[in-house]
C-alpha positions as a LaTeX table, in Angstrom:
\begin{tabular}{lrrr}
\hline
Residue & $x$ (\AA) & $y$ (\AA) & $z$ (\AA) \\
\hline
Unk1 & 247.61 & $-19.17$ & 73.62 \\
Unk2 & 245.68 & $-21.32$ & 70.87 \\
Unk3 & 243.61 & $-19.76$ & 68.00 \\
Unk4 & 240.98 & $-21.38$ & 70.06 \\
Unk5 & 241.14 & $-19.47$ & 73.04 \\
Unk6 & 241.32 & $-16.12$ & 71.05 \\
Unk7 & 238.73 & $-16.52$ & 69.20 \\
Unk8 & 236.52 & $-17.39$ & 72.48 \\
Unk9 & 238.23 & $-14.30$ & 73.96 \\
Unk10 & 237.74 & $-11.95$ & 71.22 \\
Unk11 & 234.38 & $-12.65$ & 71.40 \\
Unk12 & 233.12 & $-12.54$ & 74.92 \\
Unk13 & 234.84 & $-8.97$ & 74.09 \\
Unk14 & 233.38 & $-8.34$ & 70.62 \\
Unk15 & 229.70 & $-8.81$ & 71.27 \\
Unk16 & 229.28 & $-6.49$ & 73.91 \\
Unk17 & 230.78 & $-4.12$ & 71.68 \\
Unk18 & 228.66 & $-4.24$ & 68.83 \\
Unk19 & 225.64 & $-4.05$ & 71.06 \\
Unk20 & 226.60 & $-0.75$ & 72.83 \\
Unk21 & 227.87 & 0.72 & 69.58 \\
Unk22 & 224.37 & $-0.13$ & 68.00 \\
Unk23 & 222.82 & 1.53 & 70.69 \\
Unk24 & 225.21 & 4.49 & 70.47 \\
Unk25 & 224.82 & 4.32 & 66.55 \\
Unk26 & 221.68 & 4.39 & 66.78 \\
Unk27 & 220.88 & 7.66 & 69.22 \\
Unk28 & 223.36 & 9.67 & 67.02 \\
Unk29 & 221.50 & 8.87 & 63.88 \\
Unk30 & 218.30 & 9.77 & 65.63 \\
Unk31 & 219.48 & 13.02 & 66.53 \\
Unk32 & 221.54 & 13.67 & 63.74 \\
Unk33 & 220.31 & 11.76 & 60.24 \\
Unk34 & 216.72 & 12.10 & 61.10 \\
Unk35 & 216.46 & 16.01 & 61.32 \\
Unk36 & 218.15 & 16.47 & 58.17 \\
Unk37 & 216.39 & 16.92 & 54.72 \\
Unk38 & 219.38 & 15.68 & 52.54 \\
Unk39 & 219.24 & 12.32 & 51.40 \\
Unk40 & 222.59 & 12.44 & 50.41 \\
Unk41 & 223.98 & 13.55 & 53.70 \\
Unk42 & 221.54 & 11.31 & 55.55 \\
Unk43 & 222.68 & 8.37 & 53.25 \\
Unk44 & 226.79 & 9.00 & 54.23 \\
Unk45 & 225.91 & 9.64 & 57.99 \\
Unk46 & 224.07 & 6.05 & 58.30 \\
Unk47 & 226.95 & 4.51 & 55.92 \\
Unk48 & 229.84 & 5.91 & 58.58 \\
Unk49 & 227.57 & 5.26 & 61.55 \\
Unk50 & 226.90 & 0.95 & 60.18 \\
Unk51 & 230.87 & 0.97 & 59.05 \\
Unk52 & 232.21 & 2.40 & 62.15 \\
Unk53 & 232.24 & $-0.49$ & 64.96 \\
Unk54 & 234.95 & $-2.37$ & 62.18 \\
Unk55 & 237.76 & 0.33 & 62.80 \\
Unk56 & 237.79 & 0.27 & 66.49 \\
Unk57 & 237.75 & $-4.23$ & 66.39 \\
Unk58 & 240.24 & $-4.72$ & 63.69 \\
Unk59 & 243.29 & $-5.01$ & 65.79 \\
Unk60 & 241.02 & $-7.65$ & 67.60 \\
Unk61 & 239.86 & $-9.35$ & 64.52 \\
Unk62 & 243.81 & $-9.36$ & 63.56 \\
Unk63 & 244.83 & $-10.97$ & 67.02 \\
Unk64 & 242.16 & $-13.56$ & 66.57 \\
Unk65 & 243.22 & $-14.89$ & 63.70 \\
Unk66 & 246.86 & $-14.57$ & 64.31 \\
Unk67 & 247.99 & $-18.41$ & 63.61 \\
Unk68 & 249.17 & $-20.53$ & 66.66 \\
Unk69 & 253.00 & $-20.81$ & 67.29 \\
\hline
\end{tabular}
């Protein structure tokens, strides 16, 4: 398979992803950030929550830009 086609593949599957994580992301920190008073805490829990879609792709991102045989 050719860098080309990965990349095209990796992201017909990667955009979907990062849309329905935002929406995910976004309904926990509603119901979890928001109804704290702790900056601090509220500060860490929106920092994991915008960090968190890169653990679950990087094996994708990896495969993508394995180079071509």
């Amino acid at each position: 398979m050719t860098s080309r086609t990965r990349k095209l593949i990796g992201a017909l599957i990667m955009v979907p992803f990062v849309v329905i994580y935002a929406l995910i992301a976004m309904v926990l920190a509603q119901y979890t950030a928001m109804k704290l008073d702790s900056q601090a805490l509220r500060f860490i829990i929106f920092a994991v929550l915008g960090l968190g879609w890169a653990l679950p792709m990087m094996p994708l991102i990896k495969w993508m830009e394995k180079p071509d045989a």
